[in-house]
Coordinates of C-alpha atoms in Angstrom, one line a residue:
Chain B
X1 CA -21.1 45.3 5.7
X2 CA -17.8 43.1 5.4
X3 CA -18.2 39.6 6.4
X4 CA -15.7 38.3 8.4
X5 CA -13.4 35.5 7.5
X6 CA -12.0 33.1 10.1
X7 CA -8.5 31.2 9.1
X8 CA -7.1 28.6 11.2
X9 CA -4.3 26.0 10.8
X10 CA -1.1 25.1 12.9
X11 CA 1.5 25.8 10.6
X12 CA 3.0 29.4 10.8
X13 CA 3.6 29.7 7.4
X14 CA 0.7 28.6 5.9
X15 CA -1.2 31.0 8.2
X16 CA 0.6 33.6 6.8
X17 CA -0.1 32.6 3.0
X18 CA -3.6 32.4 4.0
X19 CA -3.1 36.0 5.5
X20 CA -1.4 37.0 2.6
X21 CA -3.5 35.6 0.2
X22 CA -6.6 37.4 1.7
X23 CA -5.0 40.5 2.6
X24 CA -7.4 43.4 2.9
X25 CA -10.1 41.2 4.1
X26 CA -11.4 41.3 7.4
X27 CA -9.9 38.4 8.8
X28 CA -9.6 36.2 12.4
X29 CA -6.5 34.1 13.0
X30 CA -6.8 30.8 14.8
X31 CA -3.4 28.4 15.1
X32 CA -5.2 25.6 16.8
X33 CA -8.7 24.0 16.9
X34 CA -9.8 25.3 20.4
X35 CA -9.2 28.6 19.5
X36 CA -11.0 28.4 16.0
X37 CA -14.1 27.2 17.7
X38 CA -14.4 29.6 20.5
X39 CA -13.8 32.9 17.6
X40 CA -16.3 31.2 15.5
X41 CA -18.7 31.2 18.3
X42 CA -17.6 34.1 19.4
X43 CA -17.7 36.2 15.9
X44 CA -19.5 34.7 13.6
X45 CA -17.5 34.5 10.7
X46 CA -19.2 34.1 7.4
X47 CA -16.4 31.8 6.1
X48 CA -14.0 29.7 7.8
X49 CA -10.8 28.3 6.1
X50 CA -9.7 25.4 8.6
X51 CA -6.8 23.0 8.2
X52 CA -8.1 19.0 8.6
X53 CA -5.1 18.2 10.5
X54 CA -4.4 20.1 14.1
X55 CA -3.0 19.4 17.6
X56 CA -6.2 19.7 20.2
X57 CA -9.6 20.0 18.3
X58 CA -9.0 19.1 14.3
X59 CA -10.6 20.9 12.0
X60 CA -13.3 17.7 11.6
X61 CA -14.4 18.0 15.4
X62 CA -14.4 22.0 15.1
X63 CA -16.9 21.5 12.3
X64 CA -18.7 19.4 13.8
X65 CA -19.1 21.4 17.3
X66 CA -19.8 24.2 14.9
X67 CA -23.0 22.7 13.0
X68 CA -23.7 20.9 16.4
X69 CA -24.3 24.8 17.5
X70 CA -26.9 25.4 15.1
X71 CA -28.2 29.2 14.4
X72 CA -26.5 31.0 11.7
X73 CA -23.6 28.8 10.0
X74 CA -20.0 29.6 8.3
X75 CA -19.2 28.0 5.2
X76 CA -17.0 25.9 6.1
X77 CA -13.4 25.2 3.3
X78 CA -11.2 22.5 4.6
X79 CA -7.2 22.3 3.9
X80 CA -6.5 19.0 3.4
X81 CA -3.0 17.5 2.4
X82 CA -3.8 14.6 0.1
X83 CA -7.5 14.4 -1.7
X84 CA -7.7 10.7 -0.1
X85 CA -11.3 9.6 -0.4
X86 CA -11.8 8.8 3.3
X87 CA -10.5 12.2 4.5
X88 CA -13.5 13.6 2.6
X89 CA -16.1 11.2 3.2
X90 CA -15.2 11.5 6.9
X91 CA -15.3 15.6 6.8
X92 CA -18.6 15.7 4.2
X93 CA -20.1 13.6 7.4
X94 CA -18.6 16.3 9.8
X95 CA -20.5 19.0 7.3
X96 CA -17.3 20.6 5.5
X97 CA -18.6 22.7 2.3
X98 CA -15.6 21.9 0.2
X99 CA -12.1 20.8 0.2
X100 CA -8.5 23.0 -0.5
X101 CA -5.8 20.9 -1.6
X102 CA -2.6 21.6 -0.7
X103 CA -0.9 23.3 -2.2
X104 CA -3.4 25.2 -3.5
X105 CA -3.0 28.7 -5.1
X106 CA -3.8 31.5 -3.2
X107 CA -5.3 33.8 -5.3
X108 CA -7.9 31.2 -6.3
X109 CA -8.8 30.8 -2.8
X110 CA -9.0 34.6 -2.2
X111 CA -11.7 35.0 -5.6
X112 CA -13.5 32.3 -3.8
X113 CA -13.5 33.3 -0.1
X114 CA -14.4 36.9 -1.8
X115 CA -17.1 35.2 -3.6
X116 CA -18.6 33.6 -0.1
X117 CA -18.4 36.1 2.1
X118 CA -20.1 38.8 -0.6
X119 CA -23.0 35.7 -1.0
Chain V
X1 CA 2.3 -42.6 32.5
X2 CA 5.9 -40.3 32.9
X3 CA 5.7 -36.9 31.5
X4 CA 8.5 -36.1 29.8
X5 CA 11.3 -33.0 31.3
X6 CA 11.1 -29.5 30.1
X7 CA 13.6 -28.4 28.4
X8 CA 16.5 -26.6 29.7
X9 CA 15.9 -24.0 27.7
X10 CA 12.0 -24.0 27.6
X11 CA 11.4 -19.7 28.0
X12 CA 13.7 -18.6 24.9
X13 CA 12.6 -22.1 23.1
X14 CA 9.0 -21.0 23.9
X15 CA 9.3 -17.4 23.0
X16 CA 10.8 -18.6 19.3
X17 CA 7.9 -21.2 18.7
X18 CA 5.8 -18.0 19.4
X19 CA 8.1 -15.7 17.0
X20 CA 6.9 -18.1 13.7
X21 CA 3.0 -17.0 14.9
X22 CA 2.6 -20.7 13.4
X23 CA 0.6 -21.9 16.5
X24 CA -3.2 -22.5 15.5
X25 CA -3.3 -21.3 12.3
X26 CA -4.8 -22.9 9.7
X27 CA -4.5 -27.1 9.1
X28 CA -4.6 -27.3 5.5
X29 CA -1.0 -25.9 4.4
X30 CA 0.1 -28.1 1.4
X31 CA 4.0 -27.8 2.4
X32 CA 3.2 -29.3 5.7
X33 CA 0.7 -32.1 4.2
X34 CA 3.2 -33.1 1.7
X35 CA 5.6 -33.8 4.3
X36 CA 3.1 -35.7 6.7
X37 CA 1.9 -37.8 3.9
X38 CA 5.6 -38.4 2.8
X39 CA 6.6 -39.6 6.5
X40 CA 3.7 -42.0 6.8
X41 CA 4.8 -43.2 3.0
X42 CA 8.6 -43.9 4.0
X43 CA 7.9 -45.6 7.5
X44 CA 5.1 -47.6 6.5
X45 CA 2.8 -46.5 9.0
X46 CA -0.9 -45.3 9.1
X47 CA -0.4 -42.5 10.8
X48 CA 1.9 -39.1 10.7
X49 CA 1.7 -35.9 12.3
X50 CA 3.5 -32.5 12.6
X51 CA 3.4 -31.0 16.3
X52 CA 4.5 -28.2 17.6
X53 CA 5.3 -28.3 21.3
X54 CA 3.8 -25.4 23.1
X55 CA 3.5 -24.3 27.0
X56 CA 0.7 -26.7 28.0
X57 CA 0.2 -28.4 24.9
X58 CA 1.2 -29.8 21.6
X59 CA -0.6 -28.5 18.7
X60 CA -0.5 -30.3 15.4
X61 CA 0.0 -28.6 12.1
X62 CA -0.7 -31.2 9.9
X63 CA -1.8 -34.6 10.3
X64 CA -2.7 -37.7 8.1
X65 CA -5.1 -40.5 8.8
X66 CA -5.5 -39.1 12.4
X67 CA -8.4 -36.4 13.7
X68 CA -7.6 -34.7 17.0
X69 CA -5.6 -31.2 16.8
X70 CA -4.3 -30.9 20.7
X71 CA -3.3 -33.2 23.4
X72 CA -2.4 -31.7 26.8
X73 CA 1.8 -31.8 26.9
X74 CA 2.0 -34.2 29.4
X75 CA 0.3 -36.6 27.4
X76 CA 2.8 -35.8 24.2
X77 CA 5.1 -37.9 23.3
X78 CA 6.8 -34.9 21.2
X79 CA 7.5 -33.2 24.3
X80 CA 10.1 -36.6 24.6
X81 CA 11.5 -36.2 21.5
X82 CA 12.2 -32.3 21.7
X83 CA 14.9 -33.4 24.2
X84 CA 16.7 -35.1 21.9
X85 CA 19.0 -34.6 18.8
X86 CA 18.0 -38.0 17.1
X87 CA 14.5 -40.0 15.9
X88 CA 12.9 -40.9 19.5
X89 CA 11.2 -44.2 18.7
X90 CA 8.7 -46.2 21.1
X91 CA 8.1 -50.1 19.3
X92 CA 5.3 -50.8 21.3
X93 CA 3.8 -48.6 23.9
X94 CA 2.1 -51.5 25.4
X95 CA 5.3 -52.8 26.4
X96 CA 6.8 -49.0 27.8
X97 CA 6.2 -48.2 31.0
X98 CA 6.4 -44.2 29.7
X99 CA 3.6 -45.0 28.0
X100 CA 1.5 -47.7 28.5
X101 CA -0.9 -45.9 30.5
X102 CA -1.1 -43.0 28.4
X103 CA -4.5 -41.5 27.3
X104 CA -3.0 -41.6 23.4
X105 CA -2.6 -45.1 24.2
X106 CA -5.9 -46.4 26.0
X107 CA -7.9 -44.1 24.4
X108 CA -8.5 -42.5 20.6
X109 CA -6.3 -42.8 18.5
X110 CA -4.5 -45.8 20.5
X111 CA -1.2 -45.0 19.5
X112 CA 1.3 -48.2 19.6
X113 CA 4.0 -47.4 17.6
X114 CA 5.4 -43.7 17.8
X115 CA 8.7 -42.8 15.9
X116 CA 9.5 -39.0 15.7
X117 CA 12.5 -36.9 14.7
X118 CA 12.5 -33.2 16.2
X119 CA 11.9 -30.1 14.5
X120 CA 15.0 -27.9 15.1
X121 CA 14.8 -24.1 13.6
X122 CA 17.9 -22.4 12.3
X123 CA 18.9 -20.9 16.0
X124 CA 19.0 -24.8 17.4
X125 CA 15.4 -24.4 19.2
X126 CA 13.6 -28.0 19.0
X127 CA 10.1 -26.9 18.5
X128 CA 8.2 -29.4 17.9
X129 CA 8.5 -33.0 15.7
X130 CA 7.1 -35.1 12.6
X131 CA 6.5 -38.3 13.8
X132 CA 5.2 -41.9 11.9
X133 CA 2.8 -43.0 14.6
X134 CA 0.4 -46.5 14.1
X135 CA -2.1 -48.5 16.3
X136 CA 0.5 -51.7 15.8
X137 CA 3.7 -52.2 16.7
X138 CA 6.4 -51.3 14.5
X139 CA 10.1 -50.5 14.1
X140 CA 11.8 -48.5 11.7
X141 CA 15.1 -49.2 9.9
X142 CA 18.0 -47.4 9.3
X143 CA 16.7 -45.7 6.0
X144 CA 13.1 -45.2 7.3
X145 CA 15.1 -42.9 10.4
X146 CA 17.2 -41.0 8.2
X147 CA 14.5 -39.8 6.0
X148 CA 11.9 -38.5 9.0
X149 CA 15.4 -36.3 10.0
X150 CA 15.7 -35.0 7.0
X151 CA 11.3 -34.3 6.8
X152 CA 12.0 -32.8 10.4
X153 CA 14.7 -30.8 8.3
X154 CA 12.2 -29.8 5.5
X155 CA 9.9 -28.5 8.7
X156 CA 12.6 -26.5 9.8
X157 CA 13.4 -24.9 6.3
X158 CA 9.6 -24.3 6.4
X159 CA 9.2 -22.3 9.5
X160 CA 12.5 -20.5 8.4
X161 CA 10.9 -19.1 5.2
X162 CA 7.4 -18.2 7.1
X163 CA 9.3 -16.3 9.2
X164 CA 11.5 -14.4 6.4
X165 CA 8.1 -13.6 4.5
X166 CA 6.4 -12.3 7.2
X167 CA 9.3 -10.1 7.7
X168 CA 9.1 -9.0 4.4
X169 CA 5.5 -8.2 4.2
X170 CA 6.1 -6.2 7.3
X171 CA 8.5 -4.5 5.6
X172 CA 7.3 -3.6 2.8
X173 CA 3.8 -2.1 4.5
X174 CA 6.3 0.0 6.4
X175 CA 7.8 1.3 3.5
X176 CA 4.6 2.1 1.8
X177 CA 3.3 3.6 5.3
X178 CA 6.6 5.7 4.9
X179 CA 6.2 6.8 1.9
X180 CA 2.7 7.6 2.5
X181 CA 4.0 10.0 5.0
X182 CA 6.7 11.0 3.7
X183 CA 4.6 12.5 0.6
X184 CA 1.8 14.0 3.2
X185 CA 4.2 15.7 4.9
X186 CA 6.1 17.3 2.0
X187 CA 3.3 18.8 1.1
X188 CA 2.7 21.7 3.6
X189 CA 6.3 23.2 2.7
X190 CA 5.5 22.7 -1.2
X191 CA 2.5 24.7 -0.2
X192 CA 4.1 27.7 1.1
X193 CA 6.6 27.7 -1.7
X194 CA 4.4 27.4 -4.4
X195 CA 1.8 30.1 -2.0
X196 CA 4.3 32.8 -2.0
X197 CA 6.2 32.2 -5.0
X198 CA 2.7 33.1 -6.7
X199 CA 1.9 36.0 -4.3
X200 CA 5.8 37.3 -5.1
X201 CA 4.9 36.9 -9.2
X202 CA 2.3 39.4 -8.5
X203 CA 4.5 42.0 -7.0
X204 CA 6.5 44.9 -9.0
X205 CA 9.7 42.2 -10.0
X206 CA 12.6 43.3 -13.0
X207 CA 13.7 40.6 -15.2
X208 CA 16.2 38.8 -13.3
X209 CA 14.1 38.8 -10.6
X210 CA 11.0 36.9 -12.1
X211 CA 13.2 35.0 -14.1
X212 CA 14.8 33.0 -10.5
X213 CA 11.3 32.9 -9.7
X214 CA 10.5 31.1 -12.5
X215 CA 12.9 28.8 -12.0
X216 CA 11.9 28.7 -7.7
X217 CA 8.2 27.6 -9.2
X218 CA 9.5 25.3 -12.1
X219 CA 11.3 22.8 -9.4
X220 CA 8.1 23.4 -6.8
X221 CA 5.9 22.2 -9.7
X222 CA 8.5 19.4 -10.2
X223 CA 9.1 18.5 -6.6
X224 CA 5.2 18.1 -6.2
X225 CA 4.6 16.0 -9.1
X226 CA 7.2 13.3 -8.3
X227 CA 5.2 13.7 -4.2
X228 CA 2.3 12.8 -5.9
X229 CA 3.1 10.0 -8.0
X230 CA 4.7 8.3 -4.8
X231 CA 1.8 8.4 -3.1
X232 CA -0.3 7.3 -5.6
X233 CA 2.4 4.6 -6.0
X234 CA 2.0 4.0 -2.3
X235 CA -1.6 4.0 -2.6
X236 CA -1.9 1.4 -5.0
X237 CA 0.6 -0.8 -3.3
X238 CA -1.1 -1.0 0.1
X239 CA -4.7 -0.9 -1.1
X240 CA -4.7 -1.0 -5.3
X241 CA -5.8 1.6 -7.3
X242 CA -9.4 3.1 -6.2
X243 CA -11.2 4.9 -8.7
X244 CA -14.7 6.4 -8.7
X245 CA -17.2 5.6 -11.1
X246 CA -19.1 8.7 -12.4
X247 CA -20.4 9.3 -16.0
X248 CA -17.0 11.1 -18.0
X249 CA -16.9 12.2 -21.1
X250 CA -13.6 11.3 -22.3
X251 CA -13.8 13.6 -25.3
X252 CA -13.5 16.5 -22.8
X253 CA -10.9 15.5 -21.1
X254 CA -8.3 14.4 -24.3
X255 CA -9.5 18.0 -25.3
X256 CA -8.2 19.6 -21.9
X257 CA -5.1 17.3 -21.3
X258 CA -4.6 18.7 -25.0
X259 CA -4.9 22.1 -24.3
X260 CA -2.7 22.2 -21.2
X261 CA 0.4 20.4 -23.0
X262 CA -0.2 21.6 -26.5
X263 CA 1.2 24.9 -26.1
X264 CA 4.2 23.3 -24.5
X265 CA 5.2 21.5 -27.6
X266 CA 4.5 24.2 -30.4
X267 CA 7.0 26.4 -27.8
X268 CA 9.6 23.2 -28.2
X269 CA 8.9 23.8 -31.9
X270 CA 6.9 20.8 -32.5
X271 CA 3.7 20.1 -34.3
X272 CA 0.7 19.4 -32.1
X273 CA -2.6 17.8 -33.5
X274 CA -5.6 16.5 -31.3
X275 CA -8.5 14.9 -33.0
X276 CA -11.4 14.0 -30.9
X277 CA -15.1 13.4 -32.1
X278 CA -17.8 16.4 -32.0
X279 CA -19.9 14.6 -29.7
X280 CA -19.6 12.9 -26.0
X281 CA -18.2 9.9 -26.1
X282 CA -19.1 8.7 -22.7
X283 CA -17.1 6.6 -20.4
X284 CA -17.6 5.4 -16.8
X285 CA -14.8 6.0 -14.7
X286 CA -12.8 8.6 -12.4
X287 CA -12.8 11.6 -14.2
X288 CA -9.1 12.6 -12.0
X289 CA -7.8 9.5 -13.0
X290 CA -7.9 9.7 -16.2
X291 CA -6.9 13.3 -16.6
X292 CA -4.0 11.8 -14.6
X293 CA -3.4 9.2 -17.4
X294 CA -4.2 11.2 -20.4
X295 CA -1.5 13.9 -19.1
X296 CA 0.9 11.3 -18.0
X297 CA 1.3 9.8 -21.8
X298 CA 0.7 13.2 -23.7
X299 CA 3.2 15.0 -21.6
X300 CA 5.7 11.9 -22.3
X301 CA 4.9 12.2 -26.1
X302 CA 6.2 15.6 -25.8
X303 CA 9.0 15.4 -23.4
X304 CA 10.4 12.6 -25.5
X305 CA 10.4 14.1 -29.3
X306 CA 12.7 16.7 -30.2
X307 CA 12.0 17.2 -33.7
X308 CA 8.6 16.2 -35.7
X309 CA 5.0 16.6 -34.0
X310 CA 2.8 14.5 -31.7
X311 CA -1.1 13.6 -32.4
X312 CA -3.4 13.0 -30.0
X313 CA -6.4 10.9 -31.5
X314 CA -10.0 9.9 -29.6
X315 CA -12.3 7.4 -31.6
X316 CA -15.2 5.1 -30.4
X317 CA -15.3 1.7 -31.9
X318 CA -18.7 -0.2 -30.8
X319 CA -18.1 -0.9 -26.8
X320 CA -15.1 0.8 -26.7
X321 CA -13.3 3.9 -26.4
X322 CA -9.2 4.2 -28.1
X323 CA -6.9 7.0 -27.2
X324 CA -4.0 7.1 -29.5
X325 CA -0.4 8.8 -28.8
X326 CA 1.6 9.1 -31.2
X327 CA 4.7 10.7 -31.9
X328 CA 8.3 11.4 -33.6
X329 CA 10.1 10.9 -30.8
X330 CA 13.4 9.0 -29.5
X331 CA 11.7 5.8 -29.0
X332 CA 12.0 2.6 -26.7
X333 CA 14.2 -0.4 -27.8
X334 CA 12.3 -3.0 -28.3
X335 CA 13.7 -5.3 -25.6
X336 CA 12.8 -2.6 -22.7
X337 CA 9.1 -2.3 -23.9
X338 CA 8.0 -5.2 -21.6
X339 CA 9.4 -3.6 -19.0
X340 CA 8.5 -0.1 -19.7
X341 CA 5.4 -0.1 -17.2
X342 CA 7.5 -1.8 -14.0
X343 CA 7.9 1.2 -11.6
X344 CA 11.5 3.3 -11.5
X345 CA 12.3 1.8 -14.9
X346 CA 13.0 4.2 -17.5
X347 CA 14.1 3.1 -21.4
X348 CA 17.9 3.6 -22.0
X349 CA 16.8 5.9 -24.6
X350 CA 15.2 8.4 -22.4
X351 CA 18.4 8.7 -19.8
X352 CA 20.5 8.8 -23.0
X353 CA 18.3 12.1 -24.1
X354 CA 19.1 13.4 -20.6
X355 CA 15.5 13.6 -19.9
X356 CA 14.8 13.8 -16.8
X357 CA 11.6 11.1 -14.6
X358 CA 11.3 9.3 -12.2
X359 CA 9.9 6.1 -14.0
X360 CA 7.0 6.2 -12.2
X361 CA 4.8 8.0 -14.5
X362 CA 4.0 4.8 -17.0
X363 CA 3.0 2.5 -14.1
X364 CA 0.1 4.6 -12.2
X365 CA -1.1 5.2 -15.8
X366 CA -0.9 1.4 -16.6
X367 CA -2.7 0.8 -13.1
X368 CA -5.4 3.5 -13.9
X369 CA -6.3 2.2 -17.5
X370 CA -6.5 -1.1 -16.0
X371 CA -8.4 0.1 -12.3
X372 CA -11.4 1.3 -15.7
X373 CA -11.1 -2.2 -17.1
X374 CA -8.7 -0.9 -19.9
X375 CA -5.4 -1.7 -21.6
X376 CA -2.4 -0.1 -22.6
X377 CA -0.2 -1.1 -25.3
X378 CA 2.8 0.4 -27.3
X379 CA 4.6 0.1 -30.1
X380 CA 7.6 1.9 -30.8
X381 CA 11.0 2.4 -32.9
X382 CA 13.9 3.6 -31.6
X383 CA 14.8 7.2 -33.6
X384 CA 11.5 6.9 -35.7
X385 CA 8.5 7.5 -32.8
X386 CA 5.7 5.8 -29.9
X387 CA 2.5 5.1 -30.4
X388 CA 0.8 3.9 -27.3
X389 CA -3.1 2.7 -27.2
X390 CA -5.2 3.0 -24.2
X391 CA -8.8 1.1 -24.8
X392 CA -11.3 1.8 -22.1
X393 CA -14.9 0.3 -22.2
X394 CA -17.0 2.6 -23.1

């Protein structure tokens, strides 16, 4: 069975790059935090790609309404813009797996969304 | 006792006192002590003080042979001075009916004599004064007057230059912050051009085609390096250079900074050597970083030679770790090597070449080997070839 991939973040094109990038996948679309939150709750996703930085819910408080849900859990990649140290300390404590930095190359993240979602 | 008026222009003189955020900060500036002790020297008195003349108050910023910080503003004989352009000067307070009955005067510190000249800042607001105050009656002459104007001067000159600095530390954190954001920001559109511009290599392209695209991903790849180095810049300017402190074995990483920017200098045509020992040689440090530094002078060795080779060289001598660079390169003149590490700067040499940089490359790597405890030093001839030396404890 195909897991299901949720990707969320607030700017158009990088929504579509992550479409792009994991074309063929089965794959959610959020563009802002609220929305992320109630799909993942909603679907399930085995893997979320979710941008740090959104208008309403961030990705930091979506993750952490996420593993404040319990039950079955995503893994959880972040988009951040800049690998600063406090950005990641702040979204370890929130429970983020692991970090993409912008700009990152999409066929890297597809092999390792592909990779998660067949675990 | 007779308090003395408010001045005319009391609201924009208060609100300029308040603009020099000088008002209880700390006593023990040596540029206000100097002048205290240099006003109680010239008028022979025991006592000298610098006031500033605030709402309810006067609050003193420096004082000599006297204790008390505040003394309500009716009670301040500053607040008398402030209303004039000249030294204010009461001989004996005993014998002034202003004063005679003033707590300063029947109590602590039982001022007599009181001479003070006011503190004007460079828009004309009296602010306070330095006076020469004593528990005798005194007089001062001539001389004696025209030197606590001129200390009242000095004051001024002070407050003027606390001001410009704090202007210019405000300035410069909002440039950082700007250039902090600046580089965030650019980011998200370098993203989707380097995003796509991968996803369109991947497509059915003819030559021409991938050969724009090349050229679309070469200037993305340069447009995101010089992003980066500002805000590391930026970084290190607001809050110094952080680094982590993990267990790295630097032999590793010459060998990969080697093996990314080796291939790029046997394609210019040049010879490429790395010699690094068989085993770890272990250094404690940020392993980024100094990937970061180690590609920062390796990729300069081979932007900057045209003709010859570059060797890359690893050795561990007792406590310590050297990486060598050297190459056959255009070389640095030696009167712009001492300057070669200040950020923007770039040897005449290198512009000559029509190389291209943006000068910021040498000073993150000097802040990194230094952020490990390390050095960096160089030694070059113009036309004959670098060598630079990065030593990090090891």
């Amino acid at each position: 069975m195909a897991s299901t991939i949720l990707i969320a973040d607030d700017e158009p094109h990088i929504l579509a790059l992550l479409r792009a990038a994991l074309r063929g996948l089965d794959t959610l679309e959020a563009s802002d935090g609220d929305t992320a939150l109630a799909m993942i709750r909603e679907h399930k996703p085995a893997v979320v790609v979710i941008d740090a930085g959104m208008p309403g819910l961030d990705g930091y408080e979506v993750t952490q309404a996420v593993r404040a849900d319990g039950g079955e859990q995503p893994h959880i990649l972040m988009l951040t813009a800049a690998g600063r140290d406090v950005d990641r300390a702040l979204a370890t404590q929130a429970g983020v797996d692991e970090f993409i930095t912008k700009p990152f190359s999409p066929s890297a993240l597809r092999r390792r969304v592909e990779e998660l979602a067949s675990a | 006792m007779k308090a003395a008026a408010i001045p005319d222009n009391e609201t924009e003189r208060l609100a300029a006192l308040r603009s020099y955020e000088i008002l209880d900060t700390s006593m023990s500036d040596q540029e206000y002590d100097d002048l205290v002790r240099l006003a109680a020297a010239i008028c022979g008195t025991s006592m000298a003080v610098i006031n500033f003349v605030d709402s309810d108050r006067q609050w003193g910023k420096a004082m000599y042979g006297l204790g008390s910080t505040e003394a309500p503003r009716e009670a301040s004989f500053c607040a008398h001075t402030i209303l004039g352009a000249d030294v204010f000067e009461v001989p004996d307070t005993h014998e002034d009916e202003r004063f005679a009955d003033n707590p300063q005067v029947t109590e602590i510190p039982h001022l007599r004599f009181y001479a003070g000249a006011p503190v004007v800042d460079e828009d004309g607001f009296a602010l306070g004064s330095i006076c020469a105050v004593d528990t005798v009656p005194r007089s001062l002459d001539e001389l004696q007057r025209e030197a606590l104007m001129r200390l009242a001067r000095q004051v001024g000159a002070q407050l003027a230059l606390r001001r410009a600095n704090a202007r210019l530390r405000e300035l410069d954190k909002l440039k950082d912050q700007f250039v902090s954001l600046v580089s965030h920001e650019l980011r998200t559109p370098i993203t989707s051009i380097t995003g796509f511009v991968e996803l369109l290599s991947g497509e059915q392209l003819d030559d021409t085609q991938m050969e724009y695209l090349a050229i679309v991903s070469l200037n993305a790849e340069r447009l995101l390096l010089l992003v980066d180095d500002l805000l590391t810049l930026a970084q290190i300017e607001t809050e110094g250079m952080r680094v982590t402190r993990e267990p790295t074995d630097l032999g590793q990483l010459v060998r990969r900074s080697a093996a990314g920017l080796g291939p790029l200098a046997e394609k210019a045509g040049l010879s490429f050597d790395c010699a690094v020992p068989d085993e770890p040689v272990q250094v404690v440090g940020d392993p980024l970083r100094l990937a970061q530094l180690l590609d920062n002078l390796v990729g300069n060795a081979v932007k900057y030679t045209k003709a010859g080779g570059v060797r890359v060289t690893l050795e561990r001598n007792g406590r310590s770790a050297t990486v060598t660079i050297d190459d056959d390169g255009i070389g640095i003149p030696a009167d712009e090597q001492a300057k070669l590490f200040t950020r923007f700067f770039r040897a005449s040499t290198a512009t000559d070449a029509g190389v291209r940089g943006s000068g910021l490359g040498l000073a993150i790597t000097k802040a990194i080997a230094e952020a490990h405890g390390g050095s960096i030093a160089v030694e070059s001839a113009v036309g004959r070839g670098t060598t630079v030396r990065v030593v990090l404890p090891a």
